Amino acid sequence: MGRERLARLHGIAPSYRPAPGLIRHIGDDTLIAVLAALGVDASTPDAVRAALAAHAVTAGRTLLPGTVVARPGRPPDLGSLPAGTALRLTTEDGEEVDPGPGNPAAHLPPGVHTLHAQAPDGRTARARLIVAPDRVPAPPGRTHGFLVQLYSLLSQRSWGMGDLGDLADLAAWSGRALGTGFVQLNPLHAAVPGPPADPSPYRPSSRRFPDPVHLRIEHIPEYAQLTGPDRRRADDLAARAGTLRADVLERGALIDRDAVWELKREALELLCAVPLSPGRRAAYCDFLAEQGAPLEDHATWCALAERHGSDWRAWPAALRDPRSPATARERQGLLDRIDFHCRLAWLTDQQLAAAQRAAREAGMGIGLVHDLAVGVHPTGADTWAQQDAFASGMSIGAPPDAFNARGQDWGLPPWRPDALAATGYAPYRGLLSSLLRHAGALRIDHVMGLFRLWWVPEGRPPTEGAYVHYDAEAMLSLLVLEAHRAGACVIGEDLGTVEPGVRETLAERGVLGTSVLWFERDYAADGDGDGADPDPAGPYGSGSEAAAPDTEAPAPSAPEARILAPEEWREGCLATVTTHDLPSTAARLSGEDIALRARLGLLAGPPGRERARARQELAEWLDELTRRGLLPEGPADEEAAVKAVHRFLLRTPARLVGVWLPDAVGDRRPQNLPGTWDQYPNWRLPVAAPDGRPLTLEELAASPRLHALMRELGDGGR
């Protein structure tokens, strides 16, 4: 019991509910490992008693917690301060403020301020005081837009994969010609360099900085200034990139991120050797000053990875510490390479700004919706630079539930909640600020991670993990604060196991949920469990070898899970028919999704039974659409059925309606097939026609099928 008590004191749940009426207790070995990752020794009864005693002493001596939160009508909880404790405040702008009696945050503007306390016995303390509005900004009216994986969107100007020039063009065209209000993207975070690079956008090296592989080389101003041999070399690289593009678009090749980056990297070396004009030099210096130490750390990791490999855990011991004297000396010797990687971050930031500007100028009320992955790669730049913030020897995942008896391990290290609180959530604040720089909205993958995450000790199966809780009030308040600073709305991906009260709390703070048509049913849950709803891929959804092969939710069946009427849907959501981790609508209608999973051995049961269940579910949906007058009676035409399911979304009160771009042209191939690694080309397919022929952005813009579908949304989605 002592170990369980110690676990609770550190935010670790000693049990969980995998399903209504079931309780699973966490084993001692797991509790010991998770506590150790938080710096607490619980290996023996004596160690547990000592840790409990130390916690009591620390709690008794602590004047203020590391971080306190206030919002309108809710003063900060400062605990039981001794009588006579003096308080003073320093705003985030450096202004000294007398807090006065009562609520010390009553007259403070939103921001992250500093609260100082001095007790009569001489004890002093300092806490970060987060003052946040109640809710994130709401979307500017009801609207619709595209969901797209940027790498899959090739134009005739791409260097073998979609880029930020293509993104700006998509936004400018769709906003003006189709009346779309947003474009939701896959994460554009910096990847761990290869070769081979992990193609999944959900296992990044850094979530704080974008990946320069997305740069449109010709849009960099210095490109026009290349002369002589450098110009000839750049032209040769562009010609080779044209061959890569043709391989994908005309010869059926997969998108080869490594090959694209090799060409772009060489071109960028040429461009970064061109002296910047005075104005651009000043803009670059401003960027460096604004980004500060985090950018220097990121660029240093990139430079060191070029020399020592991309797994910093295998570097010389002295270089594994970003603050060591050896690392400082290495920085001095790598100044040119560090500046190169800083320059790439700046160039990418500029093109992201240009894409958002193009979206807004095209009339989009939101524009770009960036995606925040749930975690980072254990060997990447963020974990090297912020080692104290991550729990060593732990990985996040999902526990066993009704849909996946083995649980999931996503291979991503979690943030330590105690370290976040002690720093005023500085890593989290910096991350949000970075992602919202050029965004009209932010999608948060596995938004439940703001409340708790399933930690799996290294070397153990995901069944032997435990939930670790975070300070959701602080995490949400900072999210609200940074969203207000950016004027952006927030979308939470809340599919999967959701503990009671989480969706309600998110809705209270104005965070939109995610509702996928095929899963919007009444599952008749009694509310006794942790809220296990179908989650097609887990929040990771990477197709990694770490993911379980049966993560797609089994098709629910009537009458236990009736289809929700459109008026029963929640208003505060992004409503979609499908996602990047699910079959395209055309594949679901044709049964090709089941055939693909059967070929790869991914079905949860015998193929015949799974095909029958899929046909039953599809027939139920087609009957529902016909009954509501959204689909003509008679044999279902595929294109008409795709229109019908989107008409259904328009009958819901959802604030945002998203169209999976491949659905608009009848693409049958999923971008990611959860549970596969090299058995399926996850994250490497271009958008294609029903026959599998890749389509360029120019062809998409001219597609009669796309225009016919988007006309359906034009009247109801605007």
XYZ file of C-alpha atoms in Angstrom:
718
model
C 0.000 0.000 0.000
C 2.907 2.335 0.688
C 4.155 2.015 -2.878
C 0.683 2.740 -4.277
C 0.406 5.794 -2.042
C 3.794 6.982 -3.232
C 2.692 6.443 -6.832
C -0.434 8.559 -6.329
C 1.625 11.367 -4.787
C 3.622 11.476 -8.011
C 0.646 11.333 -10.361
C 0.848 7.611 -11.174
C -2.439 5.723 -11.224
C -2.008 2.339 -9.461
C -4.941 0.905 -11.423
C -7.036 1.579 -14.528
C -10.307 0.463 -16.102
C -9.870 -1.245 -19.497
C -13.625 -1.690 -19.851
C -16.789 -0.987 -17.865
C -16.781 -2.973 -14.643
C -13.164 -4.092 -14.952
C -10.224 -2.867 -12.881
C -6.607 -3.740 -13.593
C -4.015 -3.115 -10.884
C -0.520 -2.059 -11.877
C 2.236 -4.459 -10.838
C 4.962 -3.484 -8.405
C 7.687 -3.843 -11.014
C 5.963 -1.276 -13.214
C 5.382 1.146 -10.345
C 9.037 0.857 -9.331
C 10.210 1.553 -12.892
C 7.892 4.520 -13.448
C 8.748 6.065 -10.078
C 12.440 5.623 -10.885
C 11.920 7.551 -14.144
C 10.585 10.380 -11.959
C 13.648 10.249 -9.735
C 12.010 8.321 -6.882
C 13.464 5.114 -5.445
C 10.693 2.667 -4.544
C 12.645 -0.552 -4.989
C 12.348 -1.784 -1.375
C 10.009 -1.190 1.582
C 12.718 0.896 3.267
C 13.159 2.974 0.112
C 9.396 3.535 -0.077
C 9.278 4.725 3.551
C 12.218 7.035 2.948
C 10.617 8.450 -0.203
C 7.314 9.071 1.580
C 9.112 10.816 4.417
C 11.137 12.944 2.010
C 7.982 13.915 0.128
C 6.308 14.975 3.381
C 9.300 17.100 4.366
C 9.471 18.742 0.961
C 5.737 19.419 0.935
C 5.959 20.960 4.403
C 8.795 23.273 3.413
C 7.417 24.319 0.019
C 5.867 27.778 -0.012
C 4.636 27.724 -3.614
C 4.244 25.066 -6.287
C 6.431 25.514 -9.353
C 3.507 26.702 -11.465
C 0.127 28.166 -10.528
C -2.774 28.980 -12.829
C -5.411 31.694 -12.824
C -8.212 32.580 -15.210
C -11.273 34.827 -15.077
C -13.193 34.129 -11.887
C -10.654 31.548 -10.743
C -7.825 32.895 -8.586
C -4.635 30.841 -8.332
C -4.470 28.134 -5.693
C -1.491 29.126 -3.577
C -2.057 26.500 -0.912
C -1.798 27.394 2.784
C 0.669 30.253 2.931
C 1.887 31.166 6.434
C 0.311 34.282 7.903
C 2.343 37.337 7.057
C 3.819 35.939 3.822
C 4.771 38.791 1.508
C 3.938 38.471 -2.189
C 5.160 40.427 -5.156
C 4.689 39.987 -8.907
C 6.830 40.473 -11.986
C 4.939 40.479 -15.259
C 6.299 38.696 -18.303
C 7.298 42.144 -19.594
C 9.457 42.715 -16.521
C 7.155 45.169 -14.722
C 7.043 44.944 -10.930
C 3.446 44.839 -9.614
C 2.068 45.010 -6.094
C -0.409 42.114 -5.927
C -2.392 43.694 -3.127
C -4.821 41.730 -0.961
C -6.990 38.906 -2.258
C -6.447 37.515 -5.771
C -2.877 38.343 -6.864
C -3.815 37.779 -10.512
C -6.947 39.917 -10.540
C -5.519 42.803 -12.511
C -2.866 41.008 -14.526
C -3.098 40.686 -18.308
C -2.964 37.207 -19.831
C 0.584 35.898 -19.821
C 3.183 33.902 -17.926
C 4.237 36.019 -14.965
C 6.411 35.385 -11.922
C 5.084 35.289 -8.368
C 7.540 35.772 -5.495
C 6.807 34.841 -1.888
C 8.716 35.439 1.339
C 7.529 33.848 4.568
C 8.125 35.401 8.025
C 10.637 32.627 8.809
C 12.813 33.723 5.902
C 11.786 31.063 3.408
C 11.426 32.329 -0.165
C 9.850 30.841 -3.260
C 9.163 31.719 -6.852
C 6.410 30.344 -9.088
C 5.326 30.873 -12.648
C 1.848 32.382 -12.657
C -0.105 31.499 -15.786
C -2.975 33.913 -16.408
C -5.111 32.673 -19.271
C -8.513 33.376 -20.824
C -11.232 30.809 -20.325
C -11.491 29.569 -23.914
C -9.508 29.346 -27.129
C -10.776 31.510 -30.001
C -13.718 30.003 -31.854
C -13.577 29.307 -35.595
C -14.823 32.272 -37.639
C -18.175 30.742 -38.515
C -18.923 27.336 -39.961
C -16.590 26.332 -42.756
C -15.110 23.409 -44.643
C -11.678 22.537 -45.961
C -9.250 19.886 -47.115
C -7.245 17.376 -45.089
C -4.012 16.552 -46.893
C -0.651 14.886 -46.356
C 1.669 17.489 -47.878
C 4.296 15.038 -49.161
C 1.569 13.317 -51.246
C 0.597 16.515 -53.080
C 2.971 16.770 -56.026
C 2.755 19.460 -58.678
C 4.706 19.777 -61.902
C 7.131 21.978 -59.922
C 7.769 19.594 -57.012
C 11.144 17.972 -56.429
C 9.728 14.464 -55.987
C 7.341 15.204 -53.085
C 4.868 17.907 -52.142
C 6.388 21.098 -50.752
C 5.497 24.465 -49.257
C 5.139 25.994 -52.701
C 2.503 23.378 -53.476
C 0.824 24.134 -50.161
C 0.622 27.848 -50.921
C -0.788 27.042 -54.360
C -3.378 24.614 -52.952
C -4.492 27.208 -50.413
C -4.688 30.030 -52.960
C -6.631 27.908 -55.453
C -9.027 26.158 -53.073
C -9.796 29.309 -51.105
C -10.626 31.307 -54.202
C -12.166 28.665 -56.468
C -13.882 26.408 -53.916
C -14.558 28.655 -50.935
C -12.635 26.440 -48.536
C -11.811 27.865 -45.130
C -8.800 25.772 -44.148
C -6.193 23.202 -45.147
C -5.292 20.695 -42.424
C -1.811 19.215 -42.763
C 0.221 16.323 -41.470
C 2.942 17.306 -38.970
C 5.724 19.210 -40.725
C 8.157 18.646 -37.846
C 11.861 18.078 -38.483
C 12.588 14.401 -39.109
C 15.486 12.337 -37.828
C 17.914 12.416 -40.768
C 18.654 9.261 -42.680
C 19.218 7.434 -44.794
C 16.935 5.811 -44.354
C 14.773 8.489 -42.779
C 11.639 7.339 -40.991
C 8.881 8.421 -43.409
C 6.323 8.791 -40.613
C 5.577 12.433 -39.798
C 4.617 11.270 -36.293
C 8.143 10.268 -35.172
C 10.015 13.553 -35.556
C 13.429 14.573 -34.343
C 12.006 17.898 -33.213
C 8.494 19.228 -32.883
C 9.819 22.758 -32.326
C 11.186 23.329 -35.833
C 9.875 22.417 -39.300
C 11.664 20.148 -41.742
C 13.536 21.912 -44.564
C 12.755 19.003 -46.896
C 9.477 20.862 -47.496
C 11.230 23.920 -48.961
C 10.486 25.018 -52.524
C 14.053 25.644 -53.670
C 13.179 28.030 -56.505
C 11.223 30.295 -54.138
C 14.311 31.113 -52.084
C 15.420 34.618 -53.229
C 19.101 33.665 -53.402
C 18.268 31.079 -56.088
C 17.985 33.828 -58.699
C 21.455 35.110 -57.773
C 23.323 31.898 -58.565
C 25.790 32.300 -61.429
C 28.500 30.360 -63.209
C 29.264 26.825 -61.989
C 26.845 27.179 -59.082
C 23.993 28.002 -61.473
C 24.874 25.059 -63.690
C 24.998 22.764 -60.670
C 21.631 24.034 -59.418
C 20.108 23.470 -62.854
C 21.486 19.923 -62.865
C 19.962 19.266 -59.430
C 16.605 20.605 -60.629
C 16.770 18.309 -63.656
C 17.490 15.303 -61.432
C 14.575 16.355 -59.247
C 12.416 16.358 -62.360
C 13.379 12.737 -62.902
C 12.367 11.912 -59.312
C 9.050 13.641 -59.897
C 8.459 11.747 -63.125
C 9.351 8.464 -61.423
C 6.520 9.036 -58.941
C 3.953 10.550 -61.273
C 4.573 8.536 -64.415
C 6.414 5.349 -63.490
C 4.728 4.262 -60.264
C 7.688 4.852 -57.950
C 7.155 5.573 -54.272
C 7.949 8.986 -52.837
C 11.612 8.816 -51.826
C 12.164 11.372 -49.090
C 15.863 10.528 -48.780
C 16.503 11.071 -52.485
C 14.559 14.339 -52.428
C 16.491 15.584 -49.412
C 19.848 14.668 -50.924
C 19.117 16.917 -53.910
C 17.652 19.728 -51.845
C 20.473 19.616 -49.315
C 23.061 20.122 -52.050
C 21.032 22.946 -53.565
C 20.681 24.587 -50.156
C 24.447 24.396 -49.631
C 24.815 26.450 -52.812
C 22.132 28.941 -51.811
C 23.450 29.449 -48.292
C 26.840 30.402 -49.760
C 25.203 33.381 -51.489
C 25.596 36.530 -49.330
C 22.304 37.830 -47.985
C 21.187 41.306 -48.961
C 21.213 43.842 -46.096
C 17.475 43.564 -45.608
C 17.453 39.783 -45.608
C 20.482 39.697 -43.331
C 18.605 41.897 -40.856
C 15.535 39.650 -41.058
C 17.685 36.571 -40.464
C 19.358 38.165 -37.453
C 15.941 39.032 -36.025
C 14.889 35.409 -36.439
C 18.016 34.179 -34.666
C 17.433 36.581 -31.774
C 13.778 35.634 -31.505
C 14.406 31.879 -31.531
C 17.419 32.070 -29.250
C 18.935 29.062 -27.481
C 16.327 26.481 -28.660
C 17.266 27.104 -32.295
C 20.981 27.023 -31.494
C 20.505 23.678 -29.724
C 18.518 22.278 -32.643
C 21.091 23.404 -35.204
C 23.926 22.093 -33.025
C 22.275 18.667 -32.857
C 21.898 18.683 -36.657
C 25.579 19.576 -37.074
C 26.718 16.948 -34.577
C 24.485 14.339 -36.238
C 26.283 14.967 -39.535
C 29.547 14.054 -37.830
C 28.525 11.401 -35.286
C 25.242 9.922 -36.565
C 21.621 10.662 -35.733
C 21.418 8.693 -32.454
C 22.876 11.021 -29.828
C 22.851 8.194 -27.299
C 25.714 6.618 -29.292
C 27.788 9.814 -29.502
C 30.977 10.240 -27.467
C 29.883 10.461 -23.840
C 30.875 14.110 -23.375
C 28.737 15.191 -26.360
C 25.598 13.558 -25.039
C 25.263 16.510 -22.646
C 24.298 19.674 -24.558
C 25.787 21.818 -21.761
C 29.127 20.036 -21.379
C 32.455 21.814 -22.040
C 33.150 19.303 -24.802
C 29.895 20.220 -26.540
C 30.724 23.911 -26.181
C 34.094 23.312 -27.864
C 32.431 21.293 -30.598
C 29.982 24.141 -31.210
C 32.877 26.490 -31.839
C 34.340 24.121 -34.385
C 30.995 23.686 -36.140
C 29.856 27.307 -36.380
C 29.490 27.192 -40.165
C 27.359 24.034 -40.052
C 25.293 25.385 -37.170
C 24.655 28.571 -39.126
C 23.646 26.447 -42.138
C 20.992 24.618 -40.151
C 19.793 27.863 -38.551
C 19.461 29.307 -42.039
C 17.363 26.327 -43.147
C 15.017 26.840 -40.192
C 14.626 30.499 -41.163
C 13.982 29.742 -44.836
C 11.362 27.150 -43.916
C 9.714 29.567 -41.502
C 9.529 32.151 -44.284
C 7.836 29.771 -46.682
C 5.373 28.648 -44.012
C 4.506 32.311 -43.471
C 4.031 32.749 -47.210
C 1.682 29.745 -47.371
C -0.477 31.075 -44.523
C -0.477 34.517 -46.140
C -1.629 32.962 -49.426
C -4.441 31.170 -47.589
C -5.674 34.323 -45.878
C -5.408 36.390 -49.058
C -7.550 33.741 -50.779
C -10.318 34.432 -48.267
C -9.768 31.532 -45.868
C -11.042 32.351 -42.399
C -8.634 29.870 -40.803
C -5.978 28.972 -43.350
C -3.369 26.437 -42.352
C -4.147 23.895 -39.642
C -0.862 22.515 -38.348
C -0.617 19.162 -36.597
C 1.212 18.582 -33.304
C 2.474 15.008 -33.047
C 2.056 13.291 -29.680
C 5.793 12.861 -29.137
C 9.320 12.846 -30.530
C 11.874 10.251 -31.524
C 14.016 9.066 -28.602
C 17.267 9.742 -30.498
C 16.375 13.142 -31.937
C 17.177 16.792 -31.355
C 14.474 17.554 -28.784
C 15.390 14.709 -26.460
C 19.077 15.688 -26.649
C 18.486 19.359 -25.958
C 15.783 18.866 -23.307
C 16.898 15.689 -21.570
C 15.713 16.836 -18.143
C 12.190 17.247 -19.475
C 11.867 13.662 -20.754
C 11.427 10.475 -18.720
C 14.404 8.255 -19.428
C 13.651 4.599 -20.106
C 9.953 5.201 -20.769
C 7.800 5.119 -23.881
C 4.213 6.220 -24.355
C 1.505 4.000 -25.777
C -1.920 2.614 -24.948
C -3.114 -0.033 -22.500
C -5.022 -3.148 -23.528
C -8.675 -2.428 -24.187
C -11.716 -3.926 -25.848
C -10.226 -3.297 -29.295
C -6.602 -4.281 -28.710
C -5.762 -6.940 -26.160
C -2.014 -6.376 -26.418
C -1.907 -2.621 -25.944
C 0.422 -0.375 -27.935
C 3.940 1.009 -27.568
C 4.668 3.987 -29.826
C 8.367 4.253 -29.043
C 8.125 7.931 -28.015
C 9.518 9.177 -24.682
C 7.088 11.140 -22.474
C 7.550 14.506 -20.876
C 8.062 14.441 -17.100
C 5.170 16.319 -15.494
C 7.327 17.353 -12.531
C 10.001 18.810 -14.803
C 7.407 20.736 -16.804
C 5.899 22.251 -13.665
C 9.316 23.175 -12.261
C 10.192 25.159 -15.404
C 6.833 26.890 -15.758
C 6.152 24.542 -18.688
C 8.842 26.289 -20.743
C 9.360 23.404 -23.246
C 5.622 23.122 -23.824
C 5.166 26.887 -24.146
C 7.969 27.124 -26.674
C 6.512 24.269 -28.676
C 3.056 25.832 -28.863
C 4.418 29.243 -29.754
C 6.511 27.768 -32.560
C 3.667 25.788 -34.105
C 1.209 28.678 -33.939
C 3.510 31.191 -35.648
C 1.912 30.646 -39.052
C -1.313 28.792 -38.264
C -4.978 29.618 -38.149
C -5.584 26.477 -36.109
C -3.665 23.720 -34.397
C -4.638 20.051 -34.347
C -3.322 18.183 -31.308
C -2.725 14.505 -31.894
C -3.999 12.378 -28.973
C -5.226 15.436 -27.076
C -5.949 13.172 -24.081
C -2.200 13.307 -23.482
C -2.705 16.717 -21.890
C -4.413 14.836 -19.051
C -2.560 11.519 -18.833
C -0.303 9.223 -20.831
C 0.309 5.489 -20.676
C 3.992 5.017 -19.786
C 5.622 1.730 -20.772
C 8.972 0.870 -19.146
C 11.686 0.050 -21.663
C 11.923 -3.676 -22.374
C 8.422 -4.447 -21.093
C 5.284 -5.142 -23.129
C 2.664 -2.382 -23.275
C 0.427 -4.482 -21.029
C 2.864 -3.643 -18.200
C 2.527 0.122 -18.315
C 0.798 2.678 -16.101
C -1.058 5.947 -16.537
C 0.827 9.058 -15.442
C -1.230 12.197 -14.939
C -0.330 15.729 -16.004
C -1.632 19.038 -14.687
C -4.385 19.432 -17.250
C -5.417 22.845 -15.928
C -1.911 24.184 -16.559
C -1.533 22.411 -19.915
C -4.906 23.637 -21.150
C -4.443 27.164 -19.812
C -1.158 27.528 -21.672
C -2.799 26.136 -24.799
C -5.593 28.698 -24.468
C -3.091 31.486 -23.818
C -0.881 30.709 -26.818
C -3.909 30.186 -29.082
C -5.164 33.640 -28.062
C -1.808 35.206 -28.775
C -1.926 33.671 -32.273
C -5.653 34.192 -32.861
C -5.989 30.492 -33.648
C -8.566 27.828 -32.845
C -7.625 24.357 -31.597
C -8.765 20.884 -32.684
C -8.160 17.918 -30.413
C -7.879 14.408 -31.843
C -9.954 12.691 -29.169
C -10.509 9.272 -30.721
C -9.749 6.213 -28.650
C -9.702 5.623 -24.905
C -10.939 8.813 -23.249
C -11.356 8.967 -19.494
C -14.648 10.392 -18.194
C -14.812 14.165 -18.083
C -12.028 14.841 -20.581
C -14.227 15.706 -23.548
C -16.364 17.916 -21.330
C -13.306 19.757 -20.019
C -11.941 20.269 -23.510
C -15.289 21.596 -24.697
C -15.428 23.978 -21.737
C -12.076 25.448 -22.818
C -13.245 25.771 -26.432
C -11.118 22.932 -27.857
C -12.931 21.275 -30.753
C -13.079 17.495 -30.911
C -12.737 15.144 -33.880
C -15.727 13.150 -35.098
C -15.293 10.497 -37.798
C -18.486 9.457 -39.555
C -18.008 5.676 -39.351
C -17.494 5.807 -35.569
C -20.291 8.195 -34.606
C -22.597 5.643 -33.047
C -24.315 5.131 -29.733
C -22.195 2.435 -28.121
C -24.514 2.253 -25.115
C -21.582 2.608 -22.702
C -22.590 2.838 -19.055
C -19.812 5.295 -18.273
C -18.149 2.973 -15.772
C -14.968 2.492 -17.751
C -12.327 4.800 -19.128
C -14.387 5.625 -22.185
C -13.019 3.234 -24.794
C -14.268 4.408 -28.171
C -13.031 3.037 -31.480
C -9.600 4.342 -32.354
C -8.512 3.194 -35.806
C -4.800 3.475 -35.266
C -4.059 4.746 -31.827
C -2.910 8.333 -31.532
C 0.467 7.413 -32.978
C -1.001 5.983 -36.179
C 2.433 5.576 -37.699
C 2.457 2.160 -39.228
C 5.530 1.437 -37.155
C 6.737 -1.954 -36.155
C 5.913 -0.947 -32.589
C 2.215 -0.674 -33.356
C -0.055 -3.652 -32.875
C -1.315 -5.175 -36.130
C -4.963 -5.185 -35.125
C -5.382 -1.584 -34.050
C -8.266 -0.784 -36.372
C -11.483 -0.888 -34.437
C -13.826 -3.733 -35.345
C -16.934 -2.620 -37.098
C -19.710 -2.075 -34.591
C -23.009 -3.713 -35.314
C -26.599 -2.706 -34.791
C -28.631 -2.563 -32.681
C -26.036 -2.250 -29.888
C -24.357 0.620 -31.720
C -26.911 2.527 -33.751
C -25.828 5.280 -36.126
C -26.095 8.677 -34.488
C -28.537 10.980 -36.215
C -26.799 14.094 -37.577
C -28.561 16.328 -35.069
C -27.070 14.233 -32.246
C -23.522 15.094 -33.232
C -21.665 17.654 -31.150
C -21.255 21.133 -32.541
C -17.735 21.629 -31.240
C -15.879 19.342 -33.598
C -14.147 18.823 -36.895
C -16.370 16.323 -38.711
C -14.800 14.063 -41.326
C -15.659 10.891 -43.190
C -12.184 9.395 -42.903
C -8.595 10.162 -41.883
C -5.032 9.357 -42.912
C -5.127 6.184 -40.750
C -8.384 4.842 -42.211
C -9.451 3.453 -45.574
C -10.486 6.003 -48.142
C -14.214 6.213 -48.676
C -13.945 4.666 -52.132
C -12.000 1.708 -50.710
C -14.583 1.204 -47.972
C -17.449 1.341 -50.482
C -15.770 -1.139 -52.834
C -14.527 -3.520 -50.141
C -10.914 -3.002 -51.220
C -9.957 -2.053 -47.668
C -10.866 -5.541 -46.414
C -9.122 -7.176 -49.364
C -5.922 -5.252 -48.631
C -5.945 -6.134 -44.944
C -6.673 -9.754 -45.779
C -3.673 -9.927 -48.140
C -1.450 -8.588 -45.365
C -2.901 -10.808 -42.634
C -4.239 -7.875 -40.609
C -7.852 -8.900 -40.128
C -9.043 -9.477 -36.588
C -10.967 -12.598 -37.619
C -11.511 -14.955 -40.579
C -11.677 -13.031 -43.882
C -15.159 -14.277 -44.673
C -16.519 -13.075 -41.350
C -14.782 -9.697 -41.631
C -16.086 -9.171 -45.163
C -19.595 -9.989 -43.982
C -19.330 -7.537 -41.085
C -18.021 -4.796 -43.381
C -20.857 -5.413 -45.870
C -23.384 -5.280 -43.030
C -22.044 -1.983 -41.752
C -21.901 -0.486 -45.238
C -25.447 -1.623 -46.027
C -26.647 -0.066 -42.799
C -25.029 3.243 -43.733
C -26.371 3.185 -47.293
C -29.865 2.508 -45.954
C -29.499 5.422 -43.536
C -28.348 7.762 -46.297
C -31.173 6.649 -48.580
C -33.777 7.022 -45.827
C -32.651 10.583 -45.237
C -32.859 11.441 -48.926
C -29.114 11.900 -49.258
C -28.614 9.001 -51.662
C -30.905 7.967 -54.542
C -32.605 4.624 -54.167
C -31.249 1.680 -56.118
C -27.713 0.341 -56.586
C -25.206 2.651 -54.922
C -22.970 4.528 -57.335
C -19.573 5.117 -55.724
C -19.291 8.805 -56.559
C -22.876 9.424 -55.454
C -22.212 7.618 -52.178
C -19.122 9.749 -51.507
C -21.247 12.843 -52.030
C -23.952 11.416 -49.770
C -21.697 10.847 -46.760
C -20.449 14.410 -47.057
C -24.028 15.667 -47.308
C -24.626 13.805 -44.055
C -21.784 15.744 -42.429
C -23.376 18.992 -43.556
C -26.549 18.060 -41.675
C -24.611 17.855 -38.424
C -23.979 21.000 -36.363
C -20.194 20.515 -36.628
C -18.325 23.830 -36.809
C -15.750 22.426 -39.238
C -16.230 19.860 -42.008
C -13.081 18.265 -43.399
C -12.722 16.558 -46.775
C -9.901 14.022 -47.063
C -8.342 15.232 -50.327
C -7.870 11.699 -51.779
C -11.626 11.133 -51.254
C -12.357 14.003 -53.602
C -10.806 12.111 -56.528
C -11.701 8.515 -55.599
C -8.265 7.407 -54.385
C -8.478 3.839 -53.046
C -5.135 3.527 -51.264
C -4.673 4.448 -47.595
C -1.793 6.782 -46.817
C -1.015 4.747 -43.705
C -2.017 1.223 -42.785
C -1.618 0.859 -39.004
C 0.069 -2.306 -37.903
C 2.406 -2.472 -40.898
C 6.009 -1.448 -41.332
C 7.646 -2.587 -44.580
C 4.630 -4.669 -45.670
C 2.915 -1.494 -46.970
C 4.333 1.802 -48.307
C 3.084 4.009 -45.473
C 3.581 7.765 -45.916
C 5.084 7.314 -49.407
C 2.114 7.407 -51.790
C 1.002 10.330 -53.965
C -2.673 11.260 -54.250
C -4.083 9.083 -57.022
C -7.127 8.486 -59.210
C -9.346 5.401 -58.667
C -7.110 3.364 -60.971
C -4.024 4.224 -58.910
C -2.627 6.728 -61.412
C -0.949 9.575 -59.491
C -2.543 12.980 -59.913
C -0.679 16.267 -59.893
C -1.956 19.347 -58.116
C -2.757 20.757 -61.548
C -4.883 17.696 -62.345
C -6.609 17.894 -58.975
C -7.533 21.500 -59.633
C -9.116 20.462 -62.944
C -10.838 17.293 -61.676
C -14.583 17.239 -62.489
C -15.117 14.716 -59.682
C -13.441 16.973 -57.125
C -15.388 20.019 -58.255
C -18.677 18.106 -58.145
C -18.038 17.008 -54.552
C -16.917 20.442 -53.414
C -20.028 22.039 -54.908
C -22.002 19.909 -52.452
C -20.107 21.536 -49.587
C -20.047 25.027 -51.032
C -23.578 25.904 -50.040
C -23.745 24.075 -46.715
C -20.182 24.452 -45.517
C -19.657 28.142 -45.914
